[in-house]
Structures are given as C-alpha cells and as structure tokens.
PDB file of C-alpha atoms in Angstrom:
ATOM      1  CA  MET A   1     -52.559 -30.657  36.778  1.00  0.00           C
ATOM      2  CA  GLY A   2     -50.210 -29.885  39.734  1.00  0.00           C
ATOM      3  CA  GLN A   3     -49.207 -26.616  38.093  1.00  0.00           C
ATOM      4  CA  SER A   4     -52.843 -25.581  37.830  1.00  0.00           C
ATOM      5  CA  LYS A   5     -53.286 -26.073  41.593  1.00  0.00           C
ATOM      6  CA  ASN A   6     -50.064 -24.100  42.212  1.00  0.00           C
ATOM      7  CA  TYR A   7     -51.425 -21.142  40.300  1.00  0.00           C
ATOM      8  CA  ASP A   8     -54.868 -21.454  41.881  1.00  0.00           C
ATOM      9  CA  ARG A   9     -53.126 -21.151  45.242  1.00  0.00           C
ATOM     10  CA  VAL A  10     -51.199 -17.978  44.333  1.00  0.00           C
ATOM     11  CA  ALA A  11     -54.012 -16.315  42.364  1.00  0.00           C
ATOM     12  CA  LYS A  12     -54.968 -13.972  45.226  1.00  0.00           C
ATOM     13  CA  THR A  13     -51.439 -12.653  45.768  1.00  0.00           C
ATOM     14  CA  PHE A  14     -50.228 -12.909  42.140  1.00  0.00           C
ATOM     15  CA  ASP A  15     -51.039  -9.297  41.219  1.00  0.00           C
ATOM     16  CA  PHE A  16     -49.291  -7.949  44.314  1.00  0.00           C
ATOM     17  CA  PHE A  17     -46.058  -9.800  43.502  1.00  0.00           C
ATOM     18  CA  ARG A  18     -46.149  -8.771  39.820  1.00  0.00           C
ATOM     19  CA  LYS A  19     -46.945  -5.089  40.481  1.00  0.00           C
ATOM     20  CA  GLY A  20     -43.283  -4.040  40.403  1.00  0.00           C
ATOM     21  CA  ASP A  21     -42.696  -5.837  37.093  1.00  0.00           C
ATOM     22  CA  MET A  22     -45.683  -4.088  35.553  1.00  0.00           C
ATOM     23  CA  ARG A  23     -44.377  -0.691  36.684  1.00  0.00           C
ATOM     24  CA  ARG A  24     -41.002  -1.381  35.110  1.00  0.00           C
ATOM     25  CA  TRP A  25     -42.155  -3.087  31.929  1.00  0.00           C
ATOM     26  CA  GLY A  26     -45.380  -1.231  31.122  1.00  0.00           C
ATOM     27  CA  PRO A  27     -43.928   1.112  28.447  1.00  0.00           C
ATOM     28  CA  ALA A  28     -41.860  -1.681  26.801  1.00  0.00           C
ATOM     29  CA  GLN A  29     -44.915  -3.971  26.724  1.00  0.00           C
ATOM     30  CA  LYS A  30     -47.130  -1.257  25.182  1.00  0.00           C
ATOM     31  CA  ASP A  31     -44.537  -0.740  22.456  1.00  0.00           C
ATOM     32  CA  HIS A  32     -44.114  -4.485  21.794  1.00  0.00           C
ATOM     33  CA  PHE A  33     -47.841  -5.259  21.815  1.00  0.00           C
ATOM     34  CA  SER A  34     -48.588  -2.421  19.389  1.00  0.00           C
ATOM     35  CA  HIS A  35     -47.658  -5.064  16.742  1.00  0.00           C
ATOM     36  CA  MET A  36     -50.680  -7.212  17.670  1.00  0.00           C
ATOM     37  CA  ARG A  37     -53.055  -7.721  14.741  1.00  0.00           C
ATOM     38  CA  GLY A  38     -56.444  -9.353  14.021  1.00  0.00           C
ATOM     39  CA  LYS A  39     -57.397 -12.496  15.916  1.00  0.00           C
ATOM     40  CA  VAL A  40     -55.105 -12.837  18.929  1.00  0.00           C
ATOM     41  CA  LEU A  41     -54.324 -15.801  21.194  1.00  0.00           C
ATOM     42  CA  HIS A  42     -52.901 -14.812  24.581  1.00  0.00           C
ATOM     43  CA  VAL A  43     -51.225 -17.922  25.992  1.00  0.00           C
ATOM     44  CA  GLY A  44     -51.002 -17.959  29.806  1.00  0.00           C
ATOM     45  CA  VAL A  45     -53.174 -14.903  30.369  1.00  0.00           C
ATOM     46  CA  GLY A  46     -52.943 -15.373  34.170  1.00  0.00           C
ATOM     47  CA  THR A  47     -54.877 -12.644  35.986  1.00  0.00           C
ATOM     48  CA  GLY A  48     -54.840 -10.526  32.824  1.00  0.00           C
ATOM     49  CA  MET A  49     -52.426  -7.883  34.122  1.00  0.00           C
ATOM     50  CA  GLU A  50     -51.046  -7.200  30.633  1.00  0.00           C
ATOM     51  CA  ILE A  51     -54.443  -6.543  29.036  1.00  0.00           C
ATOM     52  CA  ILE A  52     -54.056  -2.864  29.948  1.00  0.00           C
ATOM     53  CA  ASN A  53     -51.039  -2.717  27.609  1.00  0.00           C
ATOM     54  CA  PHE A  54     -52.877  -4.194  24.597  1.00  0.00           C
ATOM     55  CA  PRO A  55     -54.050  -1.938  21.759  1.00  0.00           C
ATOM     56  CA  PRO A  56     -57.857  -1.503  21.643  1.00  0.00           C
ATOM     57  CA  GLY A  57     -60.250  -3.089  19.156  1.00  0.00           C
ATOM     58  CA  LEU A  58     -58.711  -6.567  18.856  1.00  0.00           C
ATOM     59  CA  ASP A  59     -60.396  -9.977  19.006  1.00  0.00           C
ATOM     60  CA  ILE A  60     -58.523 -11.713  21.846  1.00  0.00           C
ATOM     61  CA  THR A  61     -58.748 -15.234  23.248  1.00  0.00           C
ATOM     62  CA  GLY A  62     -56.922 -15.659  26.571  1.00  0.00           C
ATOM     63  CA  ILE A  63     -56.062 -19.138  27.831  1.00  0.00           C
ATOM     64  CA  ASP A  64     -54.722 -20.312  31.179  1.00  0.00           C
ATOM     65  CA  LEU A  65     -54.640 -23.579  33.098  1.00  0.00           C
ATOM     66  CA  SER A  66     -55.729 -22.043  36.419  1.00  0.00           C
ATOM     67  CA  PRO A  67     -59.478 -21.421  36.953  1.00  0.00           C
ATOM     68  CA  LYS A  68     -58.780 -18.999  39.845  1.00  0.00           C
ATOM     69  CA  MET A  69     -56.432 -16.904  37.711  1.00  0.00           C
ATOM     70  CA  LEU A  70     -59.008 -16.810  34.922  1.00  0.00           C
ATOM     71  CA  GLU A  71     -61.671 -15.548  37.361  1.00  0.00           C
ATOM     72  CA  ARG A  72     -59.496 -12.482  37.949  1.00  0.00           C
ATOM     73  CA  ALA A  73     -58.678 -12.124  34.257  1.00  0.00           C
ATOM     74  CA  ARG A  74     -62.420 -12.015  33.411  1.00  0.00           C
ATOM     75  CA  TRP A  75     -62.829  -8.914  35.580  1.00  0.00           C
ATOM     76  CA  ARG A  76     -59.963  -7.212  33.713  1.00  0.00           C
ATOM     77  CA  GLY A  77     -61.331  -8.407  30.378  1.00  0.00           C
ATOM     78  CA  ARG A  78     -64.536  -6.469  30.996  1.00  0.00           C
ATOM     79  CA  GLN A  79     -62.541  -3.191  30.943  1.00  0.00           C
ATOM     80  CA  TYR A  80     -60.909  -3.997  27.567  1.00  0.00           C
ATOM     81  CA  PRO A  81     -62.272  -1.931  24.651  1.00  0.00           C
ATOM     82  CA  GLY A  82     -62.534  -4.829  22.203  1.00  0.00           C
ATOM     83  CA  LYS A  83     -63.600  -8.487  22.041  1.00  0.00           C
ATOM     84  CA  ILE A  84     -62.068 -10.749  24.674  1.00  0.00           C
ATOM     85  CA  ARG A  85     -62.916 -14.248  25.902  1.00  0.00           C
ATOM     86  CA  PHE A  86     -61.164 -16.699  28.223  1.00  0.00           C
ATOM     87  CA  CYS A  87     -60.733 -20.472  28.101  1.00  0.00           C
ATOM     88  CA  LEU A  88     -59.317 -22.991  30.552  1.00  0.00           C
ATOM     89  CA  MET A  89     -56.616 -24.666  28.480  1.00  0.00           C
ATOM     90  CA  ASN A  90     -53.073 -26.024  28.585  1.00  0.00           C
ATOM     91  CA  ALA A  91     -50.492 -24.318  26.343  1.00  0.00           C
ATOM     92  CA  GLU A  92     -49.117 -27.723  25.336  1.00  0.00           C
ATOM     93  CA  SER A  93     -52.428 -28.957  23.905  1.00  0.00           C
ATOM     94  CA  LEU A  94     -54.415 -26.100  22.384  1.00  0.00           C
ATOM     95  CA  ALA A  95     -58.019 -26.912  21.457  1.00  0.00           C
ATOM     96  CA  PHE A  96     -58.024 -24.722  18.324  1.00  0.00           C
ATOM     97  CA  SER A  97     -57.783 -25.790  14.709  1.00  0.00           C
ATOM     98  CA  ASP A  98     -54.683 -25.122  12.621  1.00  0.00           C
ATOM     99  CA  ASN A  99     -54.178 -21.608  11.179  1.00  0.00           C
ATOM    100  CA  THR A 100     -56.730 -19.882  13.455  1.00  0.00           C
ATOM    101  CA  PHE A 101     -54.922 -16.805  14.813  1.00  0.00           C
ATOM    102  CA  ASP A 102     -53.059 -13.818  13.331  1.00  0.00           C
ATOM    103  CA  THR A 103     -51.031 -13.190  16.498  1.00  0.00           C
ATOM    104  CA  VAL A 104     -49.959 -15.280  19.486  1.00  0.00           C
ATOM    105  CA  VAL A 105     -48.875 -13.352  22.606  1.00  0.00           C
ATOM    106  CA  THR A 106     -47.019 -14.714  25.650  1.00  0.00           C
ATOM    107  CA  VAL A 107     -45.794 -12.888  28.761  1.00  0.00           C
ATOM    108  CA  CYS A 108     -43.459 -14.728  31.179  1.00  0.00           C
ATOM    109  CA  VAL A 109     -45.081 -18.055  30.315  1.00  0.00           C
ATOM    110  CA  PHE A 110     -42.436 -20.173  28.613  1.00  0.00           C
ATOM    111  CA  CYS A 111     -40.306 -20.167  31.769  1.00  0.00           C
ATOM    112  CA  THR A 112     -43.046 -22.274  33.348  1.00  0.00           C
ATOM    113  CA  VAL A 113     -44.485 -24.480  30.580  1.00  0.00           C
ATOM    114  CA  PRO A 114     -42.980 -27.948  31.314  1.00  0.00           C
ATOM    115  CA  HIS A 115     -42.115 -28.690  27.662  1.00  0.00           C
ATOM    116  CA  PRO A 116     -41.466 -25.266  26.094  1.00  0.00           C
ATOM    117  CA  VAL A 117     -40.679 -26.445  22.553  1.00  0.00           C
ATOM    118  CA  ALA A 118     -43.848 -28.570  22.464  1.00  0.00           C
ATOM    119  CA  GLY A 119     -45.862 -25.575  23.683  1.00  0.00           C
ATOM    120  CA  LEU A 120     -44.301 -23.300  21.073  1.00  0.00           C
ATOM    121  CA  LYS A 121     -45.008 -25.876  18.352  1.00  0.00           C
ATOM    122  CA  GLU A 122     -48.668 -25.718  19.396  1.00  0.00           C
ATOM    123  CA  CYS A 123     -48.561 -21.903  19.128  1.00  0.00           C
ATOM    124  CA  ARG A 124     -47.097 -22.268  15.633  1.00  0.00           C
ATOM    125  CA  ARG A 125     -49.768 -24.763  14.626  1.00  0.00           C
ATOM    126  CA  VAL A 126     -52.651 -22.429  15.521  1.00  0.00           C
ATOM    127  CA  LEU A 127     -51.010 -19.397  13.858  1.00  0.00           C
ATOM    128  CA  LYS A 128     -51.944 -18.550  10.284  1.00  0.00           C
ATOM    129  CA  PRO A 129     -49.041 -18.627   7.779  1.00  0.00           C
ATOM    130  CA  GLY A 130     -47.164 -15.332   8.199  1.00  0.00           C
ATOM    131  CA  GLY A 131     -48.752 -14.880  11.663  1.00  0.00           C
ATOM    132  CA  LYS A 132     -46.765 -13.232  14.429  1.00  0.00           C
ATOM    133  CA  LEU A 133     -45.494 -14.598  17.718  1.00  0.00           C
ATOM    134  CA  LEU A 134     -44.977 -11.772  20.244  1.00  0.00           C
ATOM    135  CA  MET A 135     -43.177 -12.918  23.376  1.00  0.00           C
ATOM    136  CA  PHE A 136     -42.270 -10.854  26.426  1.00  0.00           C
ATOM    137  CA  GLU A 137     -40.167 -13.317  28.380  1.00  0.00           C
ATOM    138  CA  HIS A 138     -37.219 -13.594  30.727  1.00  0.00           C
ATOM    139  CA  VAL A 139     -34.384 -15.809  29.516  1.00  0.00           C
ATOM    140  CA  MET A 140     -30.901 -17.001  30.521  1.00  0.00           C
ATOM    141  CA  SER A 141     -28.212 -14.299  30.372  1.00  0.00           C
ATOM    142  CA  ASN A 142     -25.036 -14.653  28.314  1.00  0.00           C
ATOM    143  CA  ASN A 143     -23.136 -12.675  30.964  1.00  0.00           C
ATOM    144  CA  ILE A 144     -21.388 -15.106  33.336  1.00  0.00           C
ATOM    145  CA  ILE A 145     -22.172 -13.098  36.508  1.00  0.00           C
ATOM    146  CA  TYR A 146     -25.857 -12.573  35.723  1.00  0.00           C
ATOM    147  CA  GLY A 147     -26.063 -16.130  34.398  1.00  0.00           C
ATOM    148  CA  LEU A 148     -24.727 -17.622  37.650  1.00  0.00           C
ATOM    149  CA  SER A 149     -27.232 -15.575  39.680  1.00  0.00           C
ATOM    150  CA  LEU A 150     -30.065 -16.850  37.476  1.00  0.00           C
ATOM    151  CA  LYS A 151     -28.862 -20.477  37.686  1.00  0.00           C
ATOM    152  CA  PHE A 152     -28.679 -20.262  41.475  1.00  0.00           C
ATOM    153  CA  MET A 153     -32.085 -18.609  41.874  1.00  0.00           C
ATOM    154  CA  SER A 154     -33.596 -21.038  39.367  1.00  0.00           C
ATOM    155  CA  LEU A 155     -32.969 -23.891  41.822  1.00  0.00           C
ATOM    156  CA  PHE A 156     -35.384 -22.227  44.257  1.00  0.00           C
ATOM    157  CA  THR A 157     -37.986 -20.876  41.820  1.00  0.00           C
ATOM    158  CA  ASN A 158     -38.147 -24.250  40.070  1.00  0.00           C
ATOM    159  CA  ALA A 159     -38.646 -26.131  43.343  1.00  0.00           C
ATOM    160  CA  LEU A 160     -41.234 -23.636  44.644  1.00  0.00           C
ATOM    161  CA  GLU A 161     -43.349 -22.885  41.587  1.00  0.00           C
ATOM    162  CA  GLY A 162     -41.861 -24.650  38.557  1.00  0.00           C
ATOM    163  CA  THR A 163     -40.365 -21.472  37.087  1.00  0.00           C
ATOM    164  CA  HIS A 164     -37.075 -21.817  35.210  1.00  0.00           C
ATOM    165  CA  LEU A 165     -34.904 -18.691  35.104  1.00  0.00           C
ATOM    166  CA  ASP A 166     -32.276 -20.304  32.886  1.00  0.00           C
ATOM    167  CA  ARG A 167     -34.148 -21.135  29.676  1.00  0.00           C
ATOM    168  CA  ASP A 168     -33.064 -20.069  26.200  1.00  0.00           C
ATOM    169  CA  THR A 169     -36.533 -19.149  24.961  1.00  0.00           C
ATOM    170  CA  VAL A 170     -35.274 -17.533  21.731  1.00  0.00           C
ATOM    171  CA  ALA A 171     -33.587 -20.821  20.738  1.00  0.00           C
ATOM    172  CA  ASN A 172     -36.726 -22.725  21.795  1.00  0.00           C
ATOM    173  CA  ALA A 173     -38.860 -20.571  19.472  1.00  0.00           C
ATOM    174  CA  GLN A 174     -36.457 -21.337  16.629  1.00  0.00           C
ATOM    175  CA  LYS A 175     -36.537 -25.062  17.482  1.00  0.00           C
ATOM    176  CA  ALA A 176     -40.335 -24.904  17.262  1.00  0.00           C
ATOM    177  CA  GLY A 177     -40.027 -23.621  13.695  1.00  0.00           C
ATOM    178  CA  PHE A 178     -40.425 -19.855  14.130  1.00  0.00           C
ATOM    179  CA  THR A 179     -38.263 -17.358  12.306  1.00  0.00           C
ATOM    180  CA  VAL A 180     -37.151 -14.896  14.994  1.00  0.00           C
ATOM    181  CA  GLU A 181     -37.288 -11.459  13.374  1.00  0.00           C
ATOM    182  CA  SER A 182     -36.197  -9.431  16.379  1.00  0.00           C
ATOM    183  CA  GLU A 183     -35.212  -9.783  20.033  1.00  0.00           C
ATOM    184  CA  LYS A 184     -35.019  -6.568  21.995  1.00  0.00           C
ATOM    185  CA  ASN A 185     -33.445  -6.426  25.455  1.00  0.00           C
ATOM    186  CA  VAL A 186     -35.761  -4.794  27.996  1.00  0.00           C
ATOM    187  CA  TYR A 187     -33.664  -5.395  31.143  1.00  0.00           C
ATOM    188  CA  LEU A 188     -30.023  -6.439  30.712  1.00  0.00           C
ATOM    189  CA  ASP A 189     -30.079  -9.441  28.340  1.00  0.00           C
ATOM    190  CA  ILE A 190     -32.547 -11.195  30.650  1.00  0.00           C
ATOM    191  CA  VAL A 191     -35.971  -9.680  29.941  1.00  0.00           C
ATOM    192  CA  LYS A 192     -36.635  -9.664  26.198  1.00  0.00           C
ATOM    193  CA  ALA A 193     -39.302  -8.596  23.729  1.00  0.00           C
ATOM    194  CA  ILE A 194     -39.163 -11.271  21.016  1.00  0.00           C
ATOM    195  CA  GLU A 195     -40.913 -11.193  17.654  1.00  0.00           C
ATOM    196  CA  GLY A 196     -41.216 -14.348  15.584  1.00  0.00           C
ATOM    197  CA  VAL A 197     -43.026 -15.270  12.366  1.00  0.00           C
ATOM    198  CA  LYS A 198     -44.555 -18.564  11.238  1.00  0.00           C
TER     199      LYS A 198
ATOM    200  CA  MET B   1     -41.326   6.777  39.947  1.00  0.00           C
ATOM    201  CA  ASN B   2     -37.597   7.383  39.417  1.00  0.00           C
ATOM    202  CA  PHE B   3     -36.121   3.907  39.236  1.00  0.00           C
ATOM    203  CA  LYS B   4     -32.544   5.203  38.837  1.00  0.00           C
ATOM    204  CA  ILE B   5     -32.655   6.706  42.344  1.00  0.00           C
ATOM    205  CA  ILE B   6     -34.613   3.780  43.798  1.00  0.00           C
ATOM    206  CA  ASP B   7     -32.121   1.233  42.406  1.00  0.00           C
ATOM    207  CA  ALA B   8     -29.197   3.220  43.855  1.00  0.00           C
ATOM    208  CA  LEU B   9     -30.922   3.408  47.250  1.00  0.00           C
ATOM    209  CA  ILE B  10     -31.698  -0.321  47.199  1.00  0.00           C
ATOM    210  CA  GLY B  11     -28.043  -1.053  46.379  1.00  0.00           C
ATOM    211  CA  ALA B  12     -26.633   1.180  49.121  1.00  0.00           C
ATOM    212  CA  GLY B  13     -29.299   0.156  51.659  1.00  0.00           C
ATOM    213  CA  SER B  14     -28.948  -3.583  51.125  1.00  0.00           C
ATOM    214  CA  GLY B  15     -25.130  -3.288  51.253  1.00  0.00           C
ATOM    215  CA  THR B  16     -25.399  -1.475  54.598  1.00  0.00           C
ATOM    216  CA  ILE B  17     -27.827  -4.007  56.083  1.00  0.00           C
ATOM    217  CA  ILE B  18     -25.772  -7.027  54.985  1.00  0.00           C
ATOM    218  CA  ALA B  19     -22.437  -5.576  56.183  1.00  0.00           C
ATOM    219  CA  PHE B  20     -23.926  -4.567  59.536  1.00  0.00           C
ATOM    220  CA  ALA B  21     -25.605  -7.959  60.048  1.00  0.00           C
ATOM    221  CA  VAL B  22     -22.387  -9.833  59.222  1.00  0.00           C
ATOM    222  CA  SER B  23     -20.389  -7.635  61.621  1.00  0.00           C
ATOM    223  CA  GLN B  24     -22.880  -8.417  64.416  1.00  0.00           C
ATOM    224  CA  ILE B  25     -23.088 -12.165  63.791  1.00  0.00           C
ATOM    225  CA  ILE B  26     -19.490 -13.202  63.070  1.00  0.00           C
ATOM    226  CA  PRO B  27     -17.139 -13.105  66.076  1.00  0.00           C
ATOM    227  CA  ALA B  28     -13.987 -10.996  65.585  1.00  0.00           C
ATOM    228  CA  HIS B  29     -11.613 -13.845  66.473  1.00  0.00           C
ATOM    229  CA  TRP B  30     -12.716 -16.173  63.657  1.00  0.00           C
ATOM    230  CA  ASN B  31     -10.318 -17.346  60.972  1.00  0.00           C
ATOM    231  CA  MET B  32     -10.539 -14.965  57.989  1.00  0.00           C
ATOM    232  CA  PHE B  33     -11.485 -17.652  55.438  1.00  0.00           C
ATOM    233  CA  LEU B  34     -14.163 -19.192  57.641  1.00  0.00           C
ATOM    234  CA  ALA B  35     -15.533 -15.702  58.373  1.00  0.00           C
ATOM    235  CA  MET B  36     -15.557 -14.959  54.635  1.00  0.00           C
ATOM    236  CA  ALA B  37     -17.504 -18.137  53.814  1.00  0.00           C
ATOM    237  CA  VAL B  38     -20.036 -17.631  56.619  1.00  0.00           C
ATOM    238  CA  GLY B  39     -20.350 -13.930  55.696  1.00  0.00           C
ATOM    239  CA  GLY B  40     -21.222 -14.935  52.128  1.00  0.00           C
ATOM    240  CA  GLY B  41     -23.834 -17.361  53.495  1.00  0.00           C
ATOM    241  CA  ILE B  42     -25.392 -14.682  55.742  1.00  0.00           C
ATOM    242  CA  GLY B  43     -25.467 -12.312  52.771  1.00  0.00           C
ATOM    243  CA  MET B  44     -27.281 -14.873  50.636  1.00  0.00           C
ATOM    244  CA  GLY B  45     -29.785 -15.554  53.430  1.00  0.00           C
ATOM    245  CA  LEU B  46     -30.526 -11.837  53.794  1.00  0.00           C
ATOM    246  CA  LYS B  47     -30.849 -11.571  50.028  1.00  0.00           C
ATOM    247  CA  PHE B  48     -33.930 -13.800  50.070  1.00  0.00           C
ATOM    248  CA  ILE B  49     -35.598 -11.712  52.785  1.00  0.00           C
ATOM    249  CA  LEU B  50     -34.824  -8.423  51.002  1.00  0.00           C
ATOM    250  CA  LEU B  51     -35.956  -9.890  47.677  1.00  0.00           C
ATOM    251  CA  ILE B  52     -39.356 -10.905  49.068  1.00  0.00           C
ATOM    252  CA  LEU B  53     -39.784  -7.449  50.631  1.00  0.00           C
ATOM    253  CA  LEU B  54     -38.639  -5.353  47.659  1.00  0.00           C
ATOM    254  CA  ALA B  55     -39.524  -7.280  44.481  1.00  0.00           C
ATOM    255  CA  PRO B  56     -43.309  -6.687  44.644  1.00  0.00           C
ATOM    256  CA  PHE B  57     -42.723  -2.926  44.558  1.00  0.00           C
ATOM    257  CA  PHE B  58     -39.677  -2.525  42.342  1.00  0.00           C
ATOM    258  CA  GLY B  59     -39.617  -5.529  39.972  1.00  0.00           C
ATOM    259  CA  ALA B  60     -38.352  -9.081  40.491  1.00  0.00           C
ATOM    260  CA  PHE B  61     -35.370  -9.126  38.109  1.00  0.00           C
ATOM    261  CA  GLU B  62     -34.370  -5.507  38.678  1.00  0.00           C
ATOM    262  CA  VAL B  63     -34.076  -6.280  42.394  1.00  0.00           C
ATOM    263  CA  MET B  64     -32.836  -9.889  42.206  1.00  0.00           C
ATOM    264  CA  ILE B  65     -29.776  -9.405  39.988  1.00  0.00           C
ATOM    265  CA  PRO B  66     -28.154  -6.509  41.934  1.00  0.00           C
ATOM    266  CA  LEU B  67     -29.086  -8.106  45.276  1.00  0.00           C
ATOM    267  CA  SER B  68     -27.475 -11.435  44.315  1.00  0.00           C
ATOM    268  CA  ILE B  69     -24.173  -9.752  43.481  1.00  0.00           C
ATOM    269  CA  ILE B  70     -24.264  -7.350  46.437  1.00  0.00           C
ATOM    270  CA  ALA B  71     -25.185 -10.082  48.947  1.00  0.00           C
ATOM    271  CA  MET B  72     -22.309 -12.344  47.980  1.00  0.00           C
ATOM    272  CA  THR B  73     -19.674  -9.597  47.590  1.00  0.00           C
ATOM    273  CA  VAL B  74     -20.562  -7.543  50.678  1.00  0.00           C
ATOM    274  CA  GLY B  75     -21.207 -10.643  52.795  1.00  0.00           C
ATOM    275  CA  MET B  76     -17.793 -12.133  52.010  1.00  0.00           C
ATOM    276  CA  LEU B  77     -15.892  -8.847  52.316  1.00  0.00           C
ATOM    277  CA  SER B  78     -17.572  -7.972  55.621  1.00  0.00           C
ATOM    278  CA  GLY B  79     -16.895 -11.455  56.966  1.00  0.00           C
ATOM    279  CA  MET B  80     -13.210 -11.165  56.092  1.00  0.00           C
ATOM    280  CA  MET B  81     -12.862  -7.721  57.617  1.00  0.00           C
ATOM    281  CA  THR B  82     -15.047  -8.118  60.671  1.00  0.00           C
ATOM    282  CA  GLY B  83     -12.080  -8.719  63.009  1.00  0.00           C
ATOM    283  CA  TYR B  84     -10.175  -5.700  61.734  1.00  0.00           C
ATOM    284  CA  VAL B  85     -12.722  -2.958  61.081  1.00  0.00           C
ATOM    285  CA  LEU B  86     -15.391  -1.371  63.308  1.00  0.00           C
ATOM    286  CA  ALA B  87     -19.055  -2.204  62.561  1.00  0.00           C
ATOM    287  CA  GLY B  88     -19.780   1.406  61.548  1.00  0.00           C
ATOM    288  CA  MET B  89     -16.947   1.455  59.018  1.00  0.00           C
ATOM    289  CA  LEU B  90     -18.029  -1.942  57.675  1.00  0.00           C
ATOM    290  CA  SER B  91     -21.539  -0.572  57.130  1.00  0.00           C
ATOM    291  CA  VAL B  92     -20.133   2.390  55.185  1.00  0.00           C
ATOM    292  CA  MET B  93     -18.028  -0.027  53.121  1.00  0.00           C
ATOM    293  CA  GLY B  94     -21.170  -2.141  52.511  1.00  0.00           C
ATOM    294  CA  ALA B  95     -23.139   0.934  51.380  1.00  0.00           C
ATOM    295  CA  ALA B  96     -20.347   2.035  49.033  1.00  0.00           C
ATOM    296  CA  THR B  97     -19.969  -1.465  47.541  1.00  0.00           C
ATOM    297  CA  GLY B  98     -23.738  -1.826  47.108  1.00  0.00           C
ATOM    298  CA  LEU B  99     -23.976   1.560  45.428  1.00  0.00           C
ATOM    299  CA  GLY B 100     -20.973   0.780  43.198  1.00  0.00           C
ATOM    300  CA  ILE B 101     -22.532  -2.523  42.056  1.00  0.00           C
ATOM    301  CA  SER B 102     -25.875  -0.801  41.354  1.00  0.00           C
ATOM    302  CA  VAL B 103     -24.145   1.860  39.254  1.00  0.00           C
ATOM    303  CA  ALA B 104     -22.181  -0.807  37.349  1.00  0.00           C
ATOM    304  CA  ILE B 105     -25.416  -2.709  36.601  1.00  0.00           C
ATOM    305  CA  TYR B 106     -27.103   0.531  35.513  1.00  0.00           C
ATOM    306  CA  PHE B 107     -24.398   1.096  32.866  1.00  0.00           C
ATOM    307  CA  SER B 108     -24.417  -2.586  31.887  1.00  0.00           C
ATOM    308  CA  ASN B 109     -28.195  -2.349  31.387  1.00  0.00           C
ATOM    309  CA  LYS B 110     -27.817   0.878  29.389  1.00  0.00           C
ATOM    310  CA  ASN B 111     -25.291  -0.836  27.133  1.00  0.00           C
ATOM    311  CA  LEU B 112     -27.328  -4.038  26.680  1.00  0.00           C
ATOM    312  CA  THR B 113     -30.644  -2.275  25.991  1.00  0.00           C
ATOM    313  CA  ARG B 114     -29.175   0.281  23.564  1.00  0.00           C
ATOM    314  CA  GLN B 115     -30.978   0.268  20.221  1.00  0.00           C
ATOM    315  CA  PRO B 116     -28.785  -0.396  17.164  1.00  0.00           C
TER     316      PRO B 116
END
C-alpha cells in the first residue's frame, strides 16, 4: 500500500496543485460527464474535485485507496445534490459484484494504477452489459516533440509519485475488452475525454 | 480567465528568464558547443522551478509542454550566442522564441482539438 501512503501524504496540498487543471478542464469535464447515467462508480475519486462537474441526481459510489483523500472527498460529497458514498478500495480489486453499475468514471487515474489493464478489466466486470466507461485521462502523444517531453517528464513523475505520462490508455481500455466509441482531444492529443462501452 | 493571453505571457516570460539566466551563468569565452549543452541543461533546470510555480495556477500539461520546448530551445540558443550577443538582446531573443513556441502550440492545440 505504498501508493496509498503517497497519496495520504499529498492529500493536504493535492487540491492546490490540481486547481489549474480544474480551471482549464472544467467545461470539457461537464460536457463529458453529462453522459453519466444511473448507478455510477467513480474510480480514484481522490479529494472529489470533479464532483462539482457531475450532473445532479445520480447514485454515485466513489472509491480511492487513500483514507486522507477520502476524508476531503466526503466534505465535497455533502454538497452534491444526489446520492453519494465513499469506500476505501483499490481499483485493481473492486469489492462489488459483477454487473453492478451503469457508468464507471475515471479522472487522471489510469496513469497511476500499477497494472492499468487489470484495473480496467475490473471496471468492465462491475459494469452492466451496455454500461458506459467515461474516462478523462492524459495519455502519450503521437507527436514526436510532445511525446519526447512526456517521456522525459515521466521519468521524474514516476519516481516521485508513480505517475506515468506515457501510457496509451485508449489501447489499454481496448485490451481490457471495452469498445471505445469516442476519444475527444481536450488539450493537444494528450488530455482526452474517452467513452467506452462494455 | 483568458488563457490565450496567459499562455503567451508564460511563453515570453519564461523565454526571457531562461535566456537571461544562461547569459549570466555561462562565461563568454566558452566553446560554443559546450555553452550550448550547458545552456540546455540550465534551461531544463529552470523549467522545473517554473513548472512548480506556474502549474498550480494555470494547469500542469498546459504549462509543462510549452515550458519543456522553450527551456531546451532557448537554453541551447542562448548558450551558443552568449559570447556574441549582449545579455539584453539575448533576453529579447528568449522572449520572442518563447512567444513563438507558445503561438505554435496554440495553433497545434486548435488543430488537434477541432471537432470533426
């Protein structure tokens, strides 16, 4: 659970460092998350910064492996106009039965999950047939200049906090068995809004 | 918040800072290739400091990608030219290069995020 301790340690400053991202991506997230339906699983809810961009009236379960991050998410959850609960859980071993959720949501999570395909397979398992996977993730660029910058920076982010900037998350979702219906570029071809179906 | 203007200012500002720092650190008598390599290294070092300062306010990727390109390009160019050009002129060159790279990334982003 080294990753859990890492995130516990940064929980207090996490919101400050993500503030700029939220300013940039807020409108794109609101648009992407407007496709959320029914019973929702939010994998890697963190401090719950994205909850503000979720449509109201949903039944949401947020999971994270850091207790300190979840403490902060609970405060945000109280402002959400709908049902929301939080569980301490690892994305690679979800404690839910098969075919439980209508939608699975992830935001900048599968850059950090140690075995992304295994984690995505778990997401697929708990989704109902025809259920949606909505991912808002950063991925490796196909542009050689941007790609080299990401590869270089990934050496540092991986060593410091286990974040990979050079993952092909769209291909990983396909490897996990999802049919990717759309992938929309939000910033360059690095930050993407991805929609998959079980 | 107008991110178009902010991104342009970050580009020009970081180019100026990197060019000025390189011109102050690298001695004018250094071999051009050595100065270029060390200039690139100084640029990359400054990139990390600027990234930590700017990313929380203006977005990690939107700051990191332009800064990476600006730091390397301006650092190397300034290193190469430090023996031949005055520090003030190098700073102007750094600002212009930084701004140019920011504008190029703006159009690249516009092209990549265009809806079909």
